[in-house]
mmCIF file of C-alpha atoms in Angstrom:
data_model
loop_
_atom_site.group_PDB
_atom_site.id
_atom_site.type_symbol
_atom_site.label_atom_id
_atom_site.label_comp_id
_atom_site.label_asym_id
_atom_site.label_seq_id
_atom_site.Cartn_x
_atom_site.Cartn_y
_atom_site.Cartn_z
ATOM 1 C CA UNK A 1 29.643 52.126 2.325
ATOM 2 C CA UNK A 2 28.307 52.594 5.836
ATOM 3 C CA UNK A 3 24.678 52.365 4.626
ATOM 4 C CA UNK A 4 25.554 49.181 2.690
ATOM 5 C CA UNK A 5 27.017 47.570 5.792
ATOM 6 C CA UNK A 6 24.003 48.611 7.854
ATOM 7 C CA UNK A 7 21.666 47.055 5.295
ATOM 8 C CA UNK A 8 23.705 43.884 5.358
ATOM 9 C CA UNK A 9 23.484 43.669 9.146
ATOM 10 C CA UNK A 10 19.764 44.354 9.063
ATOM 11 C CA UNK A 11 19.234 41.459 6.645
ATOM 12 C CA UNK A 12 21.453 39.166 8.761
ATOM 13 C CA UNK A 13 19.437 40.039 11.816
ATOM 14 C CA UNK A 14 16.036 39.023 10.417
ATOM 15 C CA UNK A 15 16.637 36.337 7.865
ATOM 16 C CA UNK A 16 18.074 33.685 10.219
ATOM 17 C CA UNK A 17 15.403 34.148 12.862
ATOM 18 C CA UNK A 18 12.624 32.162 11.162
ATOM 19 C CA UNK A 19 15.133 29.495 10.219
ATOM 20 C CA UNK A 20 16.448 29.281 13.754
ATOM 21 C CA UNK A 21 12.961 29.105 15.218
ATOM 22 C CA UNK A 22 11.957 26.475 12.683
ATOM 23 C CA UNK A 23 15.072 24.443 13.360
ATOM 24 C CA UNK A 24 14.552 24.729 17.102
ATOM 25 C CA UNK A 25 10.955 23.568 16.709
ATOM 26 C CA UNK A 26 12.008 20.531 14.680
ATOM 27 C CA UNK A 27 14.645 19.703 17.305
ATOM 28 C CA UNK A 28 12.055 20.036 20.046
ATOM 29 C CA UNK A 29 9.652 17.711 18.205
ATOM 30 C CA UNK A 30 12.410 15.213 17.594
ATOM 31 C CA UNK A 31 13.442 15.383 21.233
ATOM 32 C CA UNK A 32 9.849 14.585 22.198
ATOM 33 C CA UNK A 33 9.769 11.540 19.908
ATOM 34 C CA UNK A 34 13.098 10.255 21.193
ATOM 35 C CA UNK A 35 12.014 10.784 24.794
ATOM 36 C CA UNK A 36 8.785 8.874 24.212
ATOM 37 C CA UNK A 37 10.627 6.040 22.477
ATOM 38 C CA UNK A 38 13.184 5.755 25.258
ATOM 39 C CA UNK A 39 10.427 5.842 27.867
ATOM 40 C CA UNK A 40 8.696 3.015 26.077
ATOM 41 C CA UNK A 41 11.893 0.961 26.295
ATOM 42 C CA UNK A 42 12.628 1.831 29.921
ATOM 43 C CA UNK A 43 9.199 1.787 31.504
ATOM 44 C CA UNK A 44 7.607 -0.867 29.295
ATOM 45 C CA UNK A 45 3.921 -1.508 29.911
ATOM 46 C CA UNK A 46 3.453 1.455 32.252
ATOM 47 C CA UNK A 47 4.587 3.789 29.515
ATOM 48 C CA UNK A 48 2.205 2.120 27.050
ATOM 49 C CA UNK A 49 -0.688 2.697 29.455
ATOM 50 C CA UNK A 50 0.327 6.347 29.822
ATOM 51 C CA UNK A 51 0.376 6.902 26.099
ATOM 52 C CA UNK A 52 -3.098 5.411 25.543
ATOM 53 C CA UNK A 53 -6.057 7.718 25.075
ATOM 54 C CA UNK A 54 -8.399 8.160 28.013
ATOM 55 C CA UNK A 55 -11.989 7.055 27.610
ATOM 56 C CA UNK A 56 -13.227 10.633 27.225
ATOM 57 C CA UNK A 57 -10.630 11.304 24.565
ATOM 58 C CA UNK A 58 -11.726 8.240 22.608
ATOM 59 C CA UNK A 59 -15.382 9.277 22.949
ATOM 60 C CA UNK A 60 -14.511 12.759 21.735
ATOM 61 C CA UNK A 61 -12.559 11.336 18.820
ATOM 62 C CA UNK A 62 -15.479 9.105 17.891
ATOM 63 C CA UNK A 63 -17.807 12.096 17.675
ATOM 64 C CA UNK A 64 -16.015 13.288 14.533
ATOM 65 C CA UNK A 65 -18.234 12.166 11.598
ATOM 66 C CA UNK A 66 -15.572 10.073 9.897
ATOM 67 C CA UNK A 67 -18.160 7.873 8.165
ATOM 68 C CA UNK A 68 -19.758 10.844 6.414
ATOM 69 C CA UNK A 69 -16.343 12.286 5.598
ATOM 70 C CA UNK A 70 -15.309 8.953 4.165
ATOM 71 C CA UNK A 71 -18.351 8.740 1.880
ATOM 72 C CA UNK A 72 -17.835 12.350 0.804
ATOM 73 C CA UNK A 73 -14.194 11.557 0.071
ATOM 74 C CA UNK A 74 -15.317 8.570 -2.004
ATOM 75 C CA UNK A 75 -17.783 10.677 -3.992
ATOM 76 C CA UNK A 76 -15.194 13.376 -4.666
ATOM 77 C CA UNK A 77 -12.741 10.770 -5.858
ATOM 78 C CA UNK A 78 -15.255 9.127 -8.169
ATOM 79 C CA UNK A 79 -15.577 12.306 -10.227
ATOM 80 C CA UNK A 80 -13.828 12.049 -13.581
ATOM 81 C CA UNK A 81 -10.667 14.143 -13.598
ATOM 82 C CA UNK A 82 -9.995 16.249 -16.737
ATOM 83 C CA UNK A 83 -7.274 14.744 -18.885
ATOM 84 C CA UNK A 84 -4.833 17.640 -18.445
ATOM 85 C CA UNK A 85 -5.048 17.409 -14.654
ATOM 86 C CA UNK A 86 -4.486 13.667 -14.359
ATOM 87 C CA UNK A 87 -0.705 13.534 -14.648
ATOM 88 C CA UNK A 88 0.024 16.391 -12.188
ATOM 89 C CA UNK A 89 -2.654 15.258 -9.728
ATOM 90 C CA UNK A 90 -1.805 11.560 -9.630
ATOM 91 C CA UNK A 91 1.877 12.408 -9.900
ATOM 92 C CA UNK A 92 1.620 14.481 -6.731
ATOM 93 C CA UNK A 93 -0.258 11.662 -4.976
ATOM 94 C CA UNK A 94 2.360 9.157 -6.138
ATOM 95 C CA UNK A 95 5.214 11.352 -4.858
ATOM 96 C CA UNK A 96 3.503 12.083 -1.540
ATOM 97 C CA UNK A 97 2.769 8.430 -0.797
ATOM 98 C CA UNK A 98 5.705 6.766 -2.566
ATOM 99 C CA UNK A 99 3.684 4.839 -5.134
ATOM 100 C CA UNK A 100 5.865 2.827 -7.458
ATOM 101 C CA UNK A 101 4.146 3.358 -10.775
ATOM 102 C CA UNK A 102 6.680 1.149 -12.529
ATOM 103 C CA UNK A 103 4.941 -1.824 -10.891
ATOM 104 C CA UNK A 104 1.458 -0.806 -12.035
ATOM 105 C CA UNK A 105 -0.176 -2.699 -14.860
ATOM 106 C CA UNK A 106 -1.115 0.665 -16.408
ATOM 107 C CA UNK A 107 1.758 3.129 -16.070
ATOM 108 C CA UNK A 108 0.153 5.988 -17.953
ATOM 109 C CA UNK A 109 -1.521 8.379 -15.489
ATOM 110 C CA UNK A 110 -3.945 9.521 -18.168
ATOM 111 C CA UNK A 111 -5.605 6.114 -18.330
ATOM 112 C CA UNK A 112 -7.014 6.501 -14.812
ATOM 113 C CA UNK A 113 -10.318 8.383 -14.930
ATOM 114 C CA UNK A 114 -10.263 9.349 -11.268
ATOM 115 C CA UNK A 115 -8.255 8.918 -8.095
ATOM 116 C CA UNK A 116 -10.382 5.922 -7.129
ATOM 117 C CA UNK A 117 -9.208 4.041 -10.231
ATOM 118 C CA UNK A 118 -5.619 5.059 -9.578
ATOM 119 C CA UNK A 119 -5.884 3.981 -5.955
ATOM 120 C CA UNK A 120 -7.165 0.555 -7.008
ATOM 121 C CA UNK A 121 -4.570 0.117 -9.747
ATOM 122 C CA UNK A 122 -3.559 -3.428 -10.570
ATOM 123 C CA UNK A 123 0.021 -4.642 -10.515
ATOM 124 C CA UNK A 124 1.938 -6.289 -13.316
ATOM 125 C CA UNK A 125 1.644 -10.053 -12.967
ATOM 126 C CA UNK A 126 5.364 -10.669 -12.367
ATOM 127 C CA UNK A 127 6.157 -8.000 -9.747
ATOM 128 C CA UNK A 128 4.823 -9.967 -6.763
ATOM 129 C CA UNK A 129 5.954 -13.571 -7.117
ATOM 130 C CA UNK A 130 4.180 -15.782 -4.633
ATOM 131 C CA UNK A 131 6.535 -17.895 -2.524
ATOM 132 C CA UNK A 132 5.888 -21.420 -3.735
ATOM 133 C CA UNK A 133 7.909 -23.091 -0.979
ATOM 134 C CA UNK A 134 5.988 -21.840 2.019
ATOM 135 C CA UNK A 135 2.409 -22.476 3.013
ATOM 136 C CA UNK A 136 1.597 -19.042 4.397
ATOM 137 C CA UNK A 137 2.404 -15.798 2.555
ATOM 138 C CA UNK A 138 1.536 -12.153 2.952
ATOM 139 C CA UNK A 139 -1.943 -11.290 1.635
ATOM 140 C CA UNK A 140 -0.980 -7.716 0.737
ATOM 141 C CA UNK A 141 1.704 -5.048 0.592
ATOM 142 C CA UNK A 142 2.086 -3.188 3.870
ATOM 143 C CA UNK A 143 3.845 -2.797 7.170
ATOM 144 C CA UNK A 144 3.648 -5.386 9.935
ATOM 145 C CA UNK A 145 2.252 -3.662 13.013
ATOM 146 C CA UNK A 146 2.298 -6.699 15.216
ATOM 147 C CA UNK A 147 2.225 -10.486 15.183
ATOM 148 C CA UNK A 148 2.566 -13.430 17.499
ATOM 149 C CA UNK A 149 0.740 -16.037 19.485
ATOM 150 C CA UNK A 150 -2.712 -15.112 20.777
ATOM 151 C CA UNK A 151 -2.449 -15.176 24.568
ATOM 152 C CA UNK A 152 -5.454 -15.288 26.904
ATOM 153 C CA UNK A 153 -7.845 -14.497 24.073
ATOM 154 C CA UNK A 154 -6.236 -11.106 23.492
ATOM 155 C CA UNK A 155 -4.974 -9.754 20.201
ATOM 156 C CA UNK A 156 -2.428 -6.951 19.991
ATOM 157 C CA UNK A 157 -2.875 -4.072 17.554
ATOM 158 C CA UNK A 158 0.646 -2.830 18.345
ATOM 159 C CA UNK A 159 3.007 -4.113 21.018
ATOM 160 C CA UNK A 160 1.356 -3.942 24.423
ATOM 161 C CA UNK A 161 -2.000 -2.587 23.229
ATOM 162 C CA UNK A 162 -4.436 -5.464 23.409
ATOM 163 C CA UNK A 163 -8.041 -5.977 22.351
ATOM 164 C CA UNK A 164 -10.547 -8.750 22.683
ATOM 165 C CA UNK A 165 -10.459 -11.635 20.214
ATOM 166 C CA UNK A 166 -14.083 -12.470 21.036
ATOM 167 C CA UNK A 167 -15.259 -8.957 20.190
ATOM 168 C CA UNK A 168 -13.122 -8.796 17.088
ATOM 169 C CA UNK A 169 -14.421 -11.972 15.463
ATOM 170 C CA UNK A 170 -17.785 -12.025 17.215
ATOM 171 C CA UNK A 171 -19.532 -15.098 18.609
ATOM 172 C CA UNK A 172 -18.997 -18.472 17.008
ATOM 173 C CA UNK A 173 -21.661 -19.111 14.409
ATOM 174 C CA UNK A 174 -22.497 -22.477 15.847
ATOM 175 C CA UNK A 175 -24.653 -22.010 18.935
ATOM 176 C CA UNK A 176 -24.627 -25.122 21.119
ATOM 177 C CA UNK A 177 -27.829 -27.068 21.663
ATOM 178 C CA UNK A 178 -27.893 -26.247 25.400
ATOM 179 C CA UNK A 179 -28.074 -22.474 24.742
ATOM 180 C CA UNK A 180 -30.968 -20.806 26.548
ATOM 181 C CA UNK A 181 -33.366 -18.935 24.213
ATOM 182 C CA UNK A 182 -30.662 -18.806 21.583
ATOM 183 C CA UNK A 183 -28.440 -16.825 23.969
ATOM 184 C CA UNK A 184 -25.083 -18.245 24.707
ATOM 185 C CA UNK A 185 -22.474 -16.614 26.889
ATOM 186 C CA UNK A 186 -18.989 -17.951 26.656
ATOM 187 C CA UNK A 187 -15.874 -16.990 28.584
ATOM 188 C CA UNK A 188 -12.842 -15.592 26.780
ATOM 189 C CA UNK A 189 -10.893 -18.771 27.536
ATOM 190 C CA UNK A 190 -13.629 -21.064 26.198
ATOM 191 C CA UNK A 191 -13.986 -18.887 23.130
ATOM 192 C CA UNK A 192 -10.254 -19.052 22.522
ATOM 193 C CA UNK A 193 -10.139 -22.820 22.870
ATOM 194 C CA UNK A 194 -13.262 -23.250 20.708
ATOM 195 C CA UNK A 195 -11.340 -21.787 17.770
ATOM 196 C CA UNK A 196 -8.586 -24.369 18.036
ATOM 197 C CA UNK A 197 -9.809 -27.443 16.231
ATOM 198 C CA UNK A 198 -6.731 -29.627 16.202
ATOM 199 C CA UNK A 199 -4.325 -31.124 18.717
ATOM 200 C CA UNK A 200 -0.924 -29.539 19.275
ATOM 201 C CA UNK A 201 -1.831 -26.174 17.826
ATOM 202 C CA UNK A 202 -2.064 -22.558 19.002
ATOM 203 C CA UNK A 203 -3.737 -19.438 17.700
ATOM 204 C CA UNK A 204 -1.566 -16.835 15.986
ATOM 205 C CA UNK A 205 -2.290 -13.403 14.629
ATOM 206 C CA UNK A 206 -0.680 -10.888 12.326
ATOM 207 C CA UNK A 207 -1.635 -7.250 11.663
ATOM 208 C CA UNK A 208 -0.583 -5.643 8.377
ATOM 209 C CA UNK A 209 -1.139 -1.918 7.832
ATOM 210 C CA UNK A 210 -1.612 -0.668 4.272
ATOM 211 C CA UNK A 211 -0.352 2.900 3.769
ATOM 212 C CA UNK A 212 -2.136 5.198 1.274
ATOM 213 C CA UNK A 213 0.456 4.554 -1.440
ATOM 214 C CA UNK A 214 0.357 0.769 -1.159
ATOM 215 C CA UNK A 215 -1.349 -1.629 -3.533
ATOM 216 C CA UNK A 216 -4.840 -1.889 -2.050
ATOM 217 C CA UNK A 217 -6.022 -5.272 -3.237
ATOM 218 C CA UNK A 218 -5.572 -8.305 -1.062
ATOM 219 C CA UNK A 219 -4.939 -11.918 -1.992
ATOM 220 C CA UNK A 220 -5.353 -15.277 -0.361
ATOM 221 C CA UNK A 221 -2.430 -15.922 2.009
ATOM 222 C CA UNK A 222 -2.734 -19.702 1.759
ATOM 223 C CA UNK A 223 -4.851 -22.500 0.380
ATOM 224 C CA UNK A 224 -7.971 -22.589 2.496
ATOM 225 C CA UNK A 225 -11.755 -22.853 2.401
ATOM 226 C CA UNK A 226 -13.863 -19.894 3.506
ATOM 227 C CA UNK A 227 -17.049 -20.902 5.282
ATOM 228 C CA UNK A 228 -18.471 -17.726 6.665
ATOM 229 C CA UNK A 229 -18.564 -13.972 6.149
ATOM 230 C CA UNK A 230 -19.323 -11.552 8.971
ATOM 231 C CA UNK A 231 -19.715 -7.816 8.392
ATOM 232 C CA UNK A 232 -19.429 -5.488 11.384
ATOM 233 C CA UNK A 233 -20.642 -1.970 10.516
ATOM 234 C CA UNK A 234 -18.728 0.506 12.627
ATOM 235 C CA UNK A 235 -16.627 3.622 12.899
ATOM 236 C CA UNK A 236 -14.109 4.601 10.272
ATOM 237 C CA UNK A 237 -11.344 5.918 12.496
ATOM 238 C CA UNK A 238 -7.882 6.224 11.063
ATOM 239 C CA UNK A 239 -5.857 3.034 11.511
ATOM 240 C CA UNK A 240 -2.403 4.517 11.015
ATOM 241 C CA UNK A 241 0.179 3.198 13.484
ATOM 242 C CA UNK A 242 0.045 6.387 15.587
ATOM 243 C CA UNK A 243 -3.675 5.978 16.203
ATOM 244 C CA UNK A 244 -3.248 2.234 16.772
ATOM 245 C CA UNK A 245 -0.809 3.112 19.572
ATOM 246 C CA UNK A 246 -3.241 5.653 21.012
ATOM 247 C CA UNK A 247 -6.725 4.056 20.862
ATOM 248 C CA UNK A 248 -7.102 0.678 22.532
ATOM 249 C CA UNK A 249 -9.521 -1.623 20.693
ATOM 250 C CA UNK A 250 -9.321 0.493 17.540
ATOM 251 C CA UNK A 251 -10.066 -2.438 15.256
ATOM 252 C CA UNK A 252 -13.097 -3.412 17.307
ATOM 253 C CA UNK A 253 -14.574 0.075 16.796
ATOM 254 C CA UNK A 254 -14.004 0.102 13.054
ATOM 255 C CA UNK A 255 -16.077 -1.305 10.236
ATOM 256 C CA UNK A 256 -14.656 -4.650 9.176
ATOM 257 C CA UNK A 257 -15.399 -7.774 7.225
ATOM 258 C CA UNK A 258 -14.224 -11.070 8.575
ATOM 259 C CA UNK A 259 -13.985 -14.223 6.500
ATOM 260 C CA UNK A 260 -13.527 -17.399 8.524
ATOM 261 C CA UNK A 261 -12.852 -20.915 7.400
ATOM 262 C CA UNK A 262 -10.391 -23.715 7.583
ATOM 263 C CA UNK A 263 -6.918 -24.591 6.354
ATOM 264 C CA UNK A 264 -4.756 -27.651 6.749
ATOM 265 C CA UNK A 265 -3.854 -26.738 10.344
ATOM 266 C CA UNK A 266 -7.375 -25.864 11.508
ATOM 267 C CA UNK A 267 -9.092 -22.494 11.944
ATOM 268 C CA UNK A 268 -8.233 -19.649 9.567
ATOM 269 C CA UNK A 269 -9.581 -16.104 9.263
ATOM 270 C CA UNK A 270 -8.812 -12.984 7.293
ATOM 271 C CA UNK A 271 -10.328 -9.673 8.379
ATOM 272 C CA UNK A 272 -10.258 -6.478 6.325
ATOM 273 C CA UNK A 273 -10.549 -3.443 8.609
ATOM 274 C CA UNK A 274 -11.761 -0.197 7.039
ATOM 275 C CA UNK A 275 -10.456 3.299 7.762
ATOM 276 C CA UNK A 276 -11.435 6.903 7.067
ATOM 277 C CA UNK A 277 -9.961 7.120 3.591
ATOM 278 C CA UNK A 278 -10.644 3.529 2.782
ATOM 279 C CA UNK A 279 -14.164 3.033 4.025
ATOM 280 C CA UNK A 280 -15.507 0.292 1.828
ATOM 281 C CA UNK A 281 -14.389 -3.272 1.465
ATOM 282 C CA UNK A 282 -15.191 -5.767 -1.268
ATOM 283 C CA UNK A 283 -14.731 -9.521 -1.353
ATOM 284 C CA UNK A 284 -15.047 -11.134 -4.754
ATOM 285 C CA UNK A 285 -16.732 -14.194 -3.229
ATOM 286 C CA UNK A 286 -19.610 -12.136 -1.848
ATOM 287 C CA UNK A 287 -21.344 -9.784 -4.265
ATOM 288 C CA UNK A 288 -24.078 -8.986 -1.716
ATOM 289 C CA UNK A 289 -21.642 -7.374 0.708
ATOM 290 C CA UNK A 290 -22.247 -3.605 1.111
ATOM 291 C CA UNK A 291 -20.055 -1.631 3.469
ATOM 292 C CA UNK A 292 -19.866 2.026 4.546
ATOM 293 C CA UNK A 293 -23.594 2.575 4.127
ATOM 294 C CA UNK A 294 -25.456 5.678 5.237
ATOM 295 C CA UNK A 295 -27.491 5.639 8.419
ATOM 296 C CA UNK A 296 -26.758 4.753 11.984
ATOM 297 C CA UNK A 297 -25.711 1.373 13.207
ATOM 298 C CA UNK A 298 -25.841 -0.234 16.606
ATOM 299 C CA UNK A 299 -22.476 -1.126 18.138
ATOM 300 C CA UNK A 300 -22.100 -4.900 18.362
ATOM 301 C CA UNK A 301 -24.483 -5.587 15.488
ATOM 302 C CA UNK A 302 -23.129 -7.690 12.655
ATOM 303 C CA UNK A 303 -24.416 -9.365 9.508
ATOM 304 C CA UNK A 304 -23.595 -12.960 8.718
ATOM 305 C CA UNK A 305 -23.591 -14.896 5.538
ATOM 306 C CA UNK A 306 -22.763 -18.534 5.110
ATOM 307 C CA UNK A 307 -20.487 -19.099 2.164
ATOM 308 C CA UNK A 308 -21.403 -22.775 2.168
ATOM 309 C CA UNK A 309 -24.844 -22.070 0.789
ATOM 310 C CA UNK A 310 -23.680 -20.265 -2.342
ATOM 311 C CA UNK A 311 -24.312 -22.019 -5.633
ATOM 312 C CA UNK A 312 -21.675 -20.962 -8.078
ATOM 313 C CA UNK A 313 -19.233 -22.908 -10.126
ATOM 314 C CA UNK A 314 -16.205 -21.885 -8.080
ATOM 315 C CA UNK A 315 -17.934 -22.647 -4.820
ATOM 316 C CA UNK A 316 -18.468 -26.151 -3.600
ATOM 317 C CA UNK A 317 -20.746 -27.284 -0.817
ATOM 318 C CA UNK A 318 -18.009 -26.814 1.790
ATOM 319 C CA UNK A 319 -17.505 -23.126 1.076
ATOM 320 C CA UNK A 320 -15.366 -20.964 -1.149
ATOM 321 C CA UNK A 321 -12.034 -22.465 -2.100
ATOM 322 C CA UNK A 322 -9.299 -19.823 -1.841
ATOM 323 C CA UNK A 323 -6.011 -20.518 -3.576
ATOM 324 C CA UNK A 324 -2.739 -19.053 -2.304
ATOM 325 C CA UNK A 325 -1.869 -15.835 -4.103
ATOM 326 C CA UNK A 326 -5.163 -15.296 -5.947
ATOM 327 C CA UNK A 327 -6.967 -11.982 -5.534
ATOM 328 C CA UNK A 328 -9.856 -12.148 -3.077
ATOM 329 C CA UNK A 329 -10.851 -8.534 -2.441
ATOM 330 C CA UNK A 330 -10.141 -4.818 -2.440
ATOM 331 C CA UNK A 331 -10.270 -1.725 -0.298
ATOM 332 C CA UNK A 332 -11.974 1.238 -1.985
ATOM 333 C CA UNK A 333 -11.627 4.959 -1.390
ATOM 334 C CA UNK A 334 -14.564 6.213 0.650
ATOM 335 C CA UNK B 1 -6.729 0.057 6.038
ATOM 336 C CA UNK B 2 -5.522 -3.059 7.725
ATOM 337 C CA UNK B 3 -5.570 -6.802 7.247
ATOM 338 C CA UNK B 4 -5.680 -8.972 10.356
ATOM 339 C CA UNK B 5 -5.023 -12.693 10.110
ATOM 340 C CA UNK B 6 -6.015 -14.969 12.979
ATOM 341 C CA UNK B 7 -5.235 -18.605 12.458
ATOM 342 C CA UNK B 8 -4.472 -21.913 14.074
ATOM 343 C CA UNK B 9 -1.034 -23.381 13.440
ATOM 344 C CA UNK B 10 1.310 -25.927 14.996
ATOM 345 C CA UNK B 11 2.982 -24.814 18.214
ATOM 346 C CA UNK B 12 6.358 -24.536 16.503
ATOM 347 C CA UNK B 13 5.125 -21.997 13.959
ATOM 348 C CA UNK B 14 7.371 -18.945 13.757
ATOM 349 C CA UNK B 15 6.967 -15.616 12.005
ATOM 350 C CA UNK B 16 9.952 -14.566 9.929
ATOM 351 C CA UNK B 17 9.901 -10.776 10.270
ATOM 352 C CA UNK B 18 9.904 -8.047 12.911
ATOM 353 C CA UNK B 19 7.251 -5.538 13.899
ATOM 354 C CA UNK B 20 7.567 -2.470 11.715
ATOM 355 C CA UNK B 21 8.986 -4.378 8.744
ATOM 356 C CA UNK B 22 7.668 -3.690 5.292
ATOM 357 C CA UNK B 23 6.235 -6.779 3.667
ATOM 358 C CA UNK B 24 5.103 -7.469 0.141
ATOM 359 C CA UNK B 25 2.306 -9.529 -1.237
ATOM 360 C CA UNK B 26 3.384 -13.140 -1.721
ATOM 361 C CA UNK B 27 6.396 -13.064 0.635
ATOM 362 C CA UNK B 28 6.432 -15.778 3.235
ATOM 363 C CA UNK B 29 4.932 -14.942 6.606
ATOM 364 C CA UNK B 30 6.258 -17.752 8.694
ATOM 365 C CA UNK B 31 7.876 -21.116 8.823
ATOM 366 C CA UNK B 32 5.996 -24.317 9.463
#
């Protein structure tokens, strides 16, 4: 009996230790999160500044070859998955990222040849009714990171972390006649006011983050006419909310495609910002658009295309007519 | 991936959700 008791004590001594250490570690992590959150509430903007990455940290982060990784990720996910692996593989993905397969047009995992197809799955037509009573609706599934009035030509990626509207959308496509040698410098304030076309209006913005499990197609949020497409090649840094809180101007670093035009209240734009996993962007109205290409790019360089000059049945001379709720583009893996 | 909308609207435009809220395609964004 004495050896049995000794064995019991020996097991009691060692088994709880890893659990205790693990539990203590989780508590410590949680304490850190709570402390940061409380600091944000108490110290406000100062705390936000403290939690932002320093310039050297951002530069170091940008050295990581996310563009190459993204293309590699895309290639891997374009490979046809053997039939027997599809259900366990996509099932794991669906569980990890909370995909609701009941909403998918094709519920059978085996019908998706690769993860790319699964990622871009379509939804059943009745699972996302478009609000018929309101003019402006959400263009996608996701989480609202931030929204509000644009103040002093600054957008906010998350609360308190601002970035330049002028850099985000780029210069206005119409260069005034008095521009010297085609160069035209405009202040932030003038740029801001140049976007407002009507009396009694303001500029507003809204940032919606799409998590890996979300439906990754986007639709027109209102009835509007798209006049112009601008493609900014760029980095493919992660855009998850944690990084958005850490790297100021994240969306200005990243590859993005901006469609600008007009709706009943004046200026309207929709910008799709790429990320590491989701490096390429497609707009149905622009078949020439190619994103996440190999090779280097120069920061600040962008490629424009007028959508007024297209000659297709669905496109009139004023641009591309976008109808509220209709699909206008997709994000692709890699 | 992220979608950013920048648009002009009347001064009394109001968004109808909070930061951090989940939103679905087709749900209203604001009131005009």
